[in-house]
Coordinates of C-alpha atoms and ligand atoms in Angstrom, one line a residue:
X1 CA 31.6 70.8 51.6
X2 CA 34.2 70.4 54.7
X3 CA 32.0 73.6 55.6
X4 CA 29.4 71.8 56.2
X5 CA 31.0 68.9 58.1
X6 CA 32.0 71.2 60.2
X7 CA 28.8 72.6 61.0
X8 CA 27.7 69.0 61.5
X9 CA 30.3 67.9 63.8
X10 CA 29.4 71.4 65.4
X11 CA 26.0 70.6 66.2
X12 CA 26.8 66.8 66.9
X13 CA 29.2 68.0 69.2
X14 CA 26.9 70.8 71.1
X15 CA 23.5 69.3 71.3
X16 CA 24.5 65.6 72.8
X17 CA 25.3 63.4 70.1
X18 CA 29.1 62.4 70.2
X19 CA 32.0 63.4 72.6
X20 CA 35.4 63.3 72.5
X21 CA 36.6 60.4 74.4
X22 CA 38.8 61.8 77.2
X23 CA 38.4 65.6 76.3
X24 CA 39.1 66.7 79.3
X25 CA 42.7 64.8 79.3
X26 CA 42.9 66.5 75.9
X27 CA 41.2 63.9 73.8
X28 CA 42.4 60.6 72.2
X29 CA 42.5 60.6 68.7
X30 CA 40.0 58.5 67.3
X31 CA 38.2 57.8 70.0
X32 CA 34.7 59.1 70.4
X33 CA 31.8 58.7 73.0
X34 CA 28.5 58.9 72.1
X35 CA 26.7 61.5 74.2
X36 CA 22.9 60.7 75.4
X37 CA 21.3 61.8 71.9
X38 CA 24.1 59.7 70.1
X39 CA 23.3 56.6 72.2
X40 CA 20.0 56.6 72.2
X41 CA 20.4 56.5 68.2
X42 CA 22.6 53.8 68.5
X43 CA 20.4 52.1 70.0
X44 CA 17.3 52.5 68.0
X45 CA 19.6 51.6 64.7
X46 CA 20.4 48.7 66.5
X47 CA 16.8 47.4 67.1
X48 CA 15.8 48.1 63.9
X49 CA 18.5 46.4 62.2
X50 CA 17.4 43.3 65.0
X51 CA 14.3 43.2 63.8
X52 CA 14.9 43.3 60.4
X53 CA 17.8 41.1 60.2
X54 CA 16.7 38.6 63.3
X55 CA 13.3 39.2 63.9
X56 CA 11.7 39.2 60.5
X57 CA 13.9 36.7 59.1
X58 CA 13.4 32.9 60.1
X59 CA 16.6 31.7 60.0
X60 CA 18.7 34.0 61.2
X61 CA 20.0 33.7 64.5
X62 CA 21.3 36.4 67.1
X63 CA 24.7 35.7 69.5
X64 CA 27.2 37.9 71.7
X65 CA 30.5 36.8 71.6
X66 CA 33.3 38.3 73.5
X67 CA 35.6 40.8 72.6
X68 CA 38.7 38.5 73.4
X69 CA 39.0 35.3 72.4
X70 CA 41.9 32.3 72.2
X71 CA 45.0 33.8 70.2
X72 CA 44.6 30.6 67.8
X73 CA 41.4 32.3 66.7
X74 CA 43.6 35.1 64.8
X75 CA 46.3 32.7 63.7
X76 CA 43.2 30.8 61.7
X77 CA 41.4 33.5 60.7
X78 CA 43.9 34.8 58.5
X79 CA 44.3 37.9 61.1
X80 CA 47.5 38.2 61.8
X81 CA 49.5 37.5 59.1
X82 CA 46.7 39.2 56.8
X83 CA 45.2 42.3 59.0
X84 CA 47.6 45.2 58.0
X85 CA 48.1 48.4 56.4
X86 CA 51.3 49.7 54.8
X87 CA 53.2 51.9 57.2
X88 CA 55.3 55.2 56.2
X89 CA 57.3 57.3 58.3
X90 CA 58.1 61.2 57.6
X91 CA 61.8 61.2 57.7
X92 CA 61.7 64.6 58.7
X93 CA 59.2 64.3 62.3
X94 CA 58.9 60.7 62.5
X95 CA 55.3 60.9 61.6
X96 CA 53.7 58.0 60.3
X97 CA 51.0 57.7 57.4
X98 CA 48.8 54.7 55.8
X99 CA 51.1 54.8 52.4
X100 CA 48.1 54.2 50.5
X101 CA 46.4 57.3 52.1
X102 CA 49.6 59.2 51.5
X103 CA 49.7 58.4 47.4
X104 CA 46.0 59.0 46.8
X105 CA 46.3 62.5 47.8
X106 CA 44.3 62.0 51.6
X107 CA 46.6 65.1 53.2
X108 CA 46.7 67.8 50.4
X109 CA 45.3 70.7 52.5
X110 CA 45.6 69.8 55.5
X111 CA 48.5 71.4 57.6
X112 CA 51.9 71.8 55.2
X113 CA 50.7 69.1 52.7
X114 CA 49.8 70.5 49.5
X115 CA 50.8 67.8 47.0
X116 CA 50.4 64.1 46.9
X117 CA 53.7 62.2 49.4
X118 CA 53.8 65.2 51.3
X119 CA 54.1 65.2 55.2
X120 CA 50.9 67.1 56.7
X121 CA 53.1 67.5 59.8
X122 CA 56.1 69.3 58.6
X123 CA 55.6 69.6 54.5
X124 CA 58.5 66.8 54.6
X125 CA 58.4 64.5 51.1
X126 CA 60.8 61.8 52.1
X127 CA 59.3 58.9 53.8
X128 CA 60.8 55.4 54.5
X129 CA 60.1 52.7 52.6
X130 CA 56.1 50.9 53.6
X131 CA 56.5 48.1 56.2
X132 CA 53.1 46.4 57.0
X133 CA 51.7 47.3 60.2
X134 CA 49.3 44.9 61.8
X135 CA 45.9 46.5 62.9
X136 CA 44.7 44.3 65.9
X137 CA 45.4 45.6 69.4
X138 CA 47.5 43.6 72.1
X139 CA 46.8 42.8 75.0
X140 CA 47.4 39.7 78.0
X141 CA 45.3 37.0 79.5
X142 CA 45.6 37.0 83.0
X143 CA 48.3 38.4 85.6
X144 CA 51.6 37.5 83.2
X145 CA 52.7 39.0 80.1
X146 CA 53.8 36.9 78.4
X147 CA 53.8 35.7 74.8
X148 CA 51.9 32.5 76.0
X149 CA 49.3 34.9 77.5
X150 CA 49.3 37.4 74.6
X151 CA 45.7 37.5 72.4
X152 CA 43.9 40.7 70.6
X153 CA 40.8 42.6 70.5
X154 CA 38.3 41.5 68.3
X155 CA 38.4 43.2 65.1
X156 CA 36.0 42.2 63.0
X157 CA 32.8 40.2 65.0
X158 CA 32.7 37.9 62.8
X159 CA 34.8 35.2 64.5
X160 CA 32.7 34.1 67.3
X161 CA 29.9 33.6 64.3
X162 CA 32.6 31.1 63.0
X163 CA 33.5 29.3 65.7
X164 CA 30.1 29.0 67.1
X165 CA 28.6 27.7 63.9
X166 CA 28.2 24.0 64.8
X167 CA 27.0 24.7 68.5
X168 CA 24.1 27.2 66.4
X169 CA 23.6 24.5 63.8
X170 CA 22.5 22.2 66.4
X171 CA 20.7 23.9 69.2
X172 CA 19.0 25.5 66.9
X173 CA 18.2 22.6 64.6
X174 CA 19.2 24.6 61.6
X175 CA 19.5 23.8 58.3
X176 CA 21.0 26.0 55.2
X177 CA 20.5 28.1 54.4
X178 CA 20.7 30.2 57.8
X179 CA 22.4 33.0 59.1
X180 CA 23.9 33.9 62.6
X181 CA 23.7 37.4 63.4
X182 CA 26.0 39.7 66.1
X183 CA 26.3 43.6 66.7
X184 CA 29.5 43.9 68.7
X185 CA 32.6 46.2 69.4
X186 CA 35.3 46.1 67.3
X187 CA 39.1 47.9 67.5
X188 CA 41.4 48.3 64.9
X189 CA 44.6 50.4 65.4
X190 CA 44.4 52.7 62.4
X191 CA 47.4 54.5 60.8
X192 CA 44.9 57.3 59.5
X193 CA 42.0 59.0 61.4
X194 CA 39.7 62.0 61.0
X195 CA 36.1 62.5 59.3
X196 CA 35.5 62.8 62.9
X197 CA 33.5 59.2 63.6
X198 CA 34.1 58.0 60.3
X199 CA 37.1 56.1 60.9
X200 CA 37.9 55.4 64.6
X201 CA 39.7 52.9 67.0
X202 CA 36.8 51.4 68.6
X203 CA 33.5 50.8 67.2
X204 CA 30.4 48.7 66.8
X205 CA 30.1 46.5 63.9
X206 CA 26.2 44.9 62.7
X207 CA 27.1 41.7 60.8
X208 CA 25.6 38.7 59.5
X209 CA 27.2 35.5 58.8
X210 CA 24.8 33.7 56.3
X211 CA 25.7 30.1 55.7
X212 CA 25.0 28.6 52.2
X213 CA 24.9 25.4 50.3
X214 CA 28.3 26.2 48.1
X215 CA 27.5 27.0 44.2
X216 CA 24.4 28.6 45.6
X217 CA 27.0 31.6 46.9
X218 CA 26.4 34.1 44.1
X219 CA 22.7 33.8 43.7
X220 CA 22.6 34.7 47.5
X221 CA 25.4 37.4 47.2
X222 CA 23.4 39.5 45.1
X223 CA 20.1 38.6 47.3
X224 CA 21.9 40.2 50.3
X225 CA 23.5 42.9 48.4
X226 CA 19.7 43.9 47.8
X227 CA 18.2 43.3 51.3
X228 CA 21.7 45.8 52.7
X229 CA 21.1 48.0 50.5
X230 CA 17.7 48.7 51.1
X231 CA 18.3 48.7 55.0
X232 CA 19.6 52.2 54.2
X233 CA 16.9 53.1 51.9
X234 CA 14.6 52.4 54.6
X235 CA 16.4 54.4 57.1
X236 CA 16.1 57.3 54.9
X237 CA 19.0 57.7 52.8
X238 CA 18.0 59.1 49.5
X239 CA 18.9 56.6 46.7
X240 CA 21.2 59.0 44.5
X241 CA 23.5 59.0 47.8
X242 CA 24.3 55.7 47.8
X243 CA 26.0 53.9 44.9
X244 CA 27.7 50.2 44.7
X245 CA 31.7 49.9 44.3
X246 CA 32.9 46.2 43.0
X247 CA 36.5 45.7 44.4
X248 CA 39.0 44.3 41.9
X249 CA 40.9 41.0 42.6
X250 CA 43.9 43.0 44.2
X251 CA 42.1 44.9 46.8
X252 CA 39.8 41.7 48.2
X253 CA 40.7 40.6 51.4
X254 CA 42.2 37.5 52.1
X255 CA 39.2 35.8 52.6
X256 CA 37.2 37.1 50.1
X257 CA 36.3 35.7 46.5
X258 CA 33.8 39.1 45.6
X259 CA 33.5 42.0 47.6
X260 CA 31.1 45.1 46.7
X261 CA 30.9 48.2 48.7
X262 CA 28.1 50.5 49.9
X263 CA 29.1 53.7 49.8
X264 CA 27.3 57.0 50.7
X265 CA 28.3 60.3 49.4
X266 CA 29.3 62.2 52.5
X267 CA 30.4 65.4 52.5
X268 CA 33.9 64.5 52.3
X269 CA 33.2 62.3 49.7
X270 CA 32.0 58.8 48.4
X271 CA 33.0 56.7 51.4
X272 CA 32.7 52.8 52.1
X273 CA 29.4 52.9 54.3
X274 CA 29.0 49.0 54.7
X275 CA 29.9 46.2 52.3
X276 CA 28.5 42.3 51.3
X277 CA 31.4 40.2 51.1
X278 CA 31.8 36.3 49.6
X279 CA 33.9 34.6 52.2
X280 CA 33.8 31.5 50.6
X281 CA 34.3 28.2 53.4
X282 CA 37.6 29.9 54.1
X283 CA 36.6 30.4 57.1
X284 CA 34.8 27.1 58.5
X285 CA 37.8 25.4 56.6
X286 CA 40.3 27.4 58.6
X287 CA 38.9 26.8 62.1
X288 CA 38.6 23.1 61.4
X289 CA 42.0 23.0 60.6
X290 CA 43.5 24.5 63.3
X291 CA 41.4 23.3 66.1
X292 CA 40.8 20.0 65.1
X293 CA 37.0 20.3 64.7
X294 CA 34.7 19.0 62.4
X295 CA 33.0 22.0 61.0
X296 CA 31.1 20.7 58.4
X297 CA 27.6 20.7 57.3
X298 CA 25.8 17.3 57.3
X299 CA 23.5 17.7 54.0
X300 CA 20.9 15.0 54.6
X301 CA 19.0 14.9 51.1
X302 CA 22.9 14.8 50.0
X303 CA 23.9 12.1 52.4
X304 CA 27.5 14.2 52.2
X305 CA 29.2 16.7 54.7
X306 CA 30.7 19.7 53.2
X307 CA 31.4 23.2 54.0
X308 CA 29.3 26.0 53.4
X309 CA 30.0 29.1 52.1
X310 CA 29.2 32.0 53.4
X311 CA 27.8 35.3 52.4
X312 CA 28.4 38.6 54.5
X313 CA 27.0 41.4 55.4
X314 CA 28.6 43.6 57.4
X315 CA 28.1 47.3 58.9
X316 CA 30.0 49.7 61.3
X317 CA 26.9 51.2 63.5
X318 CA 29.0 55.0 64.0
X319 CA 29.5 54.9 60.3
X320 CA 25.4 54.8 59.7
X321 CA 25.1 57.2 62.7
X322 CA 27.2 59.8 60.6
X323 CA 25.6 59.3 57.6
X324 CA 22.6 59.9 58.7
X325 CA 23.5 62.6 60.6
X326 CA 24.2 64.0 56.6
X327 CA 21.4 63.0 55.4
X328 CA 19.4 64.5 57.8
X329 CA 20.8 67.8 58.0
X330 CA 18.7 70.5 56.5
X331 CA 19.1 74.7 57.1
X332 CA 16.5 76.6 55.9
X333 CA 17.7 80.7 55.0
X334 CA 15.2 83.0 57.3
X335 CA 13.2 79.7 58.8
X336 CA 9.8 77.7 58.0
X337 CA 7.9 79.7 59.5
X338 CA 5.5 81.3 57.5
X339 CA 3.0 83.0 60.0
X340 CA 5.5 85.1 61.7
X341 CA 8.0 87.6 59.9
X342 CA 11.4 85.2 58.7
X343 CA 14.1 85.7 60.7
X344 CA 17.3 86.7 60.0
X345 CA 18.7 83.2 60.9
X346 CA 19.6 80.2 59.7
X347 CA 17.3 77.6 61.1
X348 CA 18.6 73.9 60.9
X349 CA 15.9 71.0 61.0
X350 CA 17.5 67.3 61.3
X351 CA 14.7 65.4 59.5
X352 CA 16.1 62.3 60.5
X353 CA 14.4 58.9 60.0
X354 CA 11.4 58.9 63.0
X355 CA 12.1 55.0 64.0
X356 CA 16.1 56.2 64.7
X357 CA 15.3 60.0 65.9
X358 CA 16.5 59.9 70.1
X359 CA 13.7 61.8 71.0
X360 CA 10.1 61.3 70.1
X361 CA 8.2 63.7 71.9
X362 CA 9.0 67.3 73.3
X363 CA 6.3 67.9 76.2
X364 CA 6.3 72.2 76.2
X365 CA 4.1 74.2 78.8
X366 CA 2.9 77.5 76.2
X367 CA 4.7 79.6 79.8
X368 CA 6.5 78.2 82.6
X369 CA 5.5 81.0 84.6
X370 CA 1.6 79.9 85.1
X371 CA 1.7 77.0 87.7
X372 CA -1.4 75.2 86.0
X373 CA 0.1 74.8 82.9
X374 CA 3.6 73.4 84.4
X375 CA 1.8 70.9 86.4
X376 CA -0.4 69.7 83.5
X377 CA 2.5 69.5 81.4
X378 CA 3.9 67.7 84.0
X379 CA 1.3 65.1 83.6
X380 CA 1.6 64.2 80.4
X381 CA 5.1 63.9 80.3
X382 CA 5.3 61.4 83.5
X383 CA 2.4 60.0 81.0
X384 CA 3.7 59.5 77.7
X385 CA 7.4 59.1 79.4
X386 CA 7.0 55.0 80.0
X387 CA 6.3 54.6 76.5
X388 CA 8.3 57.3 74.3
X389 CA 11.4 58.7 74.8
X390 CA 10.3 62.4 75.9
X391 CA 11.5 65.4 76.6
X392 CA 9.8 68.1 78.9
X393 CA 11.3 71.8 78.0
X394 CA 9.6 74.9 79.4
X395 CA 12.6 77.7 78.5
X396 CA 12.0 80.3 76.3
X397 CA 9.5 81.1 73.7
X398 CA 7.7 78.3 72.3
X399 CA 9.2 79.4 68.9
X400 CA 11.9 78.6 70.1
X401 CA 11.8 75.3 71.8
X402 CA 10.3 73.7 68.5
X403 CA 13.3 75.1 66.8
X404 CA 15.7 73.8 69.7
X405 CA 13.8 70.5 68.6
X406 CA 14.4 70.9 65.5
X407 CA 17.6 70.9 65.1
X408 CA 17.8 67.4 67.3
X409 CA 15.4 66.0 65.3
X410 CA 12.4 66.0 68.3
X411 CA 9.4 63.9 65.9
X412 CA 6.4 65.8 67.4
X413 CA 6.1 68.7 70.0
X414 CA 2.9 68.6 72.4
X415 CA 2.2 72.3 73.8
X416 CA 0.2 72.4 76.3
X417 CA -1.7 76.0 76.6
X418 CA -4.6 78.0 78.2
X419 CA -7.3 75.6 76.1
X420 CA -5.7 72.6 77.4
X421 CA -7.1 73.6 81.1
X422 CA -10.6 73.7 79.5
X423 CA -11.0 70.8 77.0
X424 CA -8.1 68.5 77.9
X425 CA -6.6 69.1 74.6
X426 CA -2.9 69.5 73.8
X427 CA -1.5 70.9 70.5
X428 CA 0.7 68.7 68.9
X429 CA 3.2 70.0 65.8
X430 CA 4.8 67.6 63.1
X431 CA 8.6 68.2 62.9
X432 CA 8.5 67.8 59.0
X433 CA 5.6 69.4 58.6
X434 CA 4.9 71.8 61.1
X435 CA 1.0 71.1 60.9
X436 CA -0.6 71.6 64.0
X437 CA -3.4 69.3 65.5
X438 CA -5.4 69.2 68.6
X439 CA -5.6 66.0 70.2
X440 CA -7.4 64.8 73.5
X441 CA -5.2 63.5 75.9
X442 CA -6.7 60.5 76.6
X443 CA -5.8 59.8 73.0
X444 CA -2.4 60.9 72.7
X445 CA -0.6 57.7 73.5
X446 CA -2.2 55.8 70.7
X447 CA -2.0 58.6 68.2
X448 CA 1.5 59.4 68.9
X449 CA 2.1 55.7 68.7
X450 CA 0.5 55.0 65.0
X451 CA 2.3 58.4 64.0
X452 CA 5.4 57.3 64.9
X453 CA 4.8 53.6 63.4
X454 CA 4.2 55.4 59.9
X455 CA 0.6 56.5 59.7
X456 CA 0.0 59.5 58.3
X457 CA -0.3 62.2 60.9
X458 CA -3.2 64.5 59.1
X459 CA -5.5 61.1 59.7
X460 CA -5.9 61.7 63.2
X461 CA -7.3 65.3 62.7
Ligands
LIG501 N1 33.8 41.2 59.0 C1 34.1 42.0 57.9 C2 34.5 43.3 58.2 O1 34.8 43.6 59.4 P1 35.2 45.6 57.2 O2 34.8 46.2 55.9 O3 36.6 45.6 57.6 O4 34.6 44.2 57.2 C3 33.0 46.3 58.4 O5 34.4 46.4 58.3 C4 32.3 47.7 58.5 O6 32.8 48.4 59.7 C5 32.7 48.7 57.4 O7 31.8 48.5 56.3 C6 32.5 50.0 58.0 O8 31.1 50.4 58.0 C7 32.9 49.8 59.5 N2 34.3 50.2 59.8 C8 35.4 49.5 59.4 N3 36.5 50.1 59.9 C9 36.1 51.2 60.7 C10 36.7 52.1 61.5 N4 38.0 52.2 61.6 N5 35.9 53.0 62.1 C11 34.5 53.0 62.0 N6 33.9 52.1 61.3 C12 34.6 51.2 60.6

């Protein structure tokens, strides 16, 4: 199975999906750009899960906090005394391991390890006794460094949601139940990397902070465990890949009363992909406290303030990226081409979701050496360009483009050949299927447009 990671990082790597932050500096260890394929699927996983979560919704409502907020914010939230990870050091090379990693067996394989509390590093098996090592990131406030200036980045987003909950309650005349919503950086300063974007440094969490009458908390709970879970069936993740894991008592965090995860089977294996937590009105309760603030809920039919309880749902955007990624990966022995004698290749088709796939349309000239053709595939690429993210390609055989497109993902291919000059039709190929249809160009925007929205392609024949 690490085979085939491989060959995913390979192609992530190669076509434009993620970078190595600083590879030319020799890289940063968990630390990853996305390159221009990458962020455009960011992005469109980012609208989607807007419009679901915000747009469709009614009482859900979107913010942008900052990254760094007042220090107090961490003491309340439960942060830093709460925010750690057991810390070992190899006597041996002084390096240092997540000592829960290091007893479940994470290492064995990789370098010298090839038992359980073995050092990857050096195959050393003494280690210093755990000493908890707080996962926020330092940094200063203005021009002095000071502990009076000292705060953290962010990492969870969930925080501004908290301490903005009153100002949303009323400029937004809400009422529970209601939600406020945020996609946002996050950093955590993690003992253990690797799985390549699984578990990094920086990263963008998608979470929802849905306020709740309290004794109402589990009936919503499993609601939202529903609605998260089918967010990833709708993005395309096959149902047997994705399975629930209830966390016992001892692993919750410190503001949690019930805790499931989503995981997805990656290659690696079954891995936390998102989870719905039960933050009770630890939160609110905290942040009153400590800042003085009045954060309760005034329950007119109750004639009583209290605070609500809150329900969370909560999503690191890289993590979906890479998942998908898996899911979407496909190689087909000798190719799909049945018309033409199979190759000896491999051909790899990345039949990911069409509302998340970066690019939407490949524009092909049949030749790039006949000027007509170039400058009428020209035209319909400065013409379909303002409304879907396109692609114009005119090297090598046209076999070959639609398999370069494959393997990105491209949605639908429109060739423009010979015909095209006499009817002002264009050929246009489905990724998934490879059917072929002629369509007049005057029509293309809107059929490419309902294609992409879900309609089925054959219709427009
Ligand atoms: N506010 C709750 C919270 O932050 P979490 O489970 O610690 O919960 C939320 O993180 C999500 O962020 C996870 O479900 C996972 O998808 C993603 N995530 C967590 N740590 C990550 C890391 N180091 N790198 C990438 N994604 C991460």
């Amino acid at each position: 199975m690490q085979e085939v990671m491989a060959k995913i990082i390979s192609l992530a790597k190669r076509r434009g999906f993620v970078f190595q932050s600083s590879e030319i500096y020799g890289g940063v260890e968990g630390l990853w750009d996305l390159g221009p394929l990458g962020a455009l699927m960011k992005k469109n996983l980012r609208d989607f899960w807007i419009k679901r979560f915000v747009l469709e919704e009614e009482n859900i409502f979107l913010v942008e906090g900052t990254i760094l907020m007042h220090p107090k914010v961490w003491e309340a939230s439960g942060h830093l005394e709460h925010f750690t990870d057991p810390l070992i050091e190899c006597k041996n090379c002084h390096f240092r391991y997540r000592a829960d990693h290091m007893v479940a067996g994470r290492f064995i394989g990789q370098g010298k390890a090839e038992e359980k509390n073995q050092c990857p590093n050096c195959g050393g098996k003494e280690f210093t006794e755990p000493r908890m090592f707080n996962l926020m990131f330092k940094t200063f406030l203005g021009p002095v460094e000071d502990k009076a200036h000292l705060t953290y980045l962010r990492p969870e987003t969930a925080q501004s949601m908290f301490t903005n909950f009153e100002k949303v309650l009323r400029t937004m005349r809400a009422k529970l139940p209601f939600g406020i919503a945020q996609t946002g950086r996050s950093f955590r300063n993690e003992i253990t990397l690797g799985d390549f974007i699984f578990r990094t440094r920086e990263f963008e969490i998608a979470e929802i902070e849905f306020f709740v009458k309290p004794g109402e908390d589990e009936r919503y709970f499993e609601i939202w465990l529903n609605k998260w879970e089918k967010f990833f069936l709708d993005l395309g993740i096959k149902k047997e890949n994705l399975r629930r894991f209830e966390h016992p008592k001892e692993s919750l965090a410190h503001y949690s009363k019930r805790t499931v995860d989503i995981e997805y089977k990656f290659p690696f294996g079954w891995q936390e992909l998102a989870g719905v937590a039960n933050r009770t009105d630890y939160d609110l309760k905290r942040h009153s406290e400590f800042s003085g603030q009045d954060l309760r809920y005034f329950d007119e039919e109750k004639n009583k303030k209290y605070y609500p309880y809150v329900i969370e749902p909560t999503v690191g955007l890289e993590r979906i990226i890479l998942a998908l990624l898996c899911e979407a990966y496909q190689e087909i022995p000798g190719g799909r081409t049945k018309t033409t004698k199979p190759t000896k290749e491999i051909e790899v088709l990345l039949k990911l979701d069409k509302k998340i796939a970066p690019i939407k349309v490949a524009v092909l000239p049949l030749v790039k050496n006949k000027p007509e053709l170039v400058k009428k595939a020209k035209e319909v690429y400065q013409m379909l360009k303002p409304y879907f993210v396109c692609q114009y390609d005119e090297l090598g055989s046209i076999g070959r483009r639609y398999r370069r497109g494959d393997e990105i993902g491209v949605v639908f291919s429109a060739t423009i050949d010979f015909q095209t000059l006499k009817d002002d039709t264009v050929t246009i190929r489905d990724r998934d299927t490879m059917e072929q249809k002629r369509i007049r160009i005057p029509e293309l925007g809107d059929i490419l447009q309902k294609a992409l929205e879900g309609e089925k392609f054959l219709k427009f024949g």
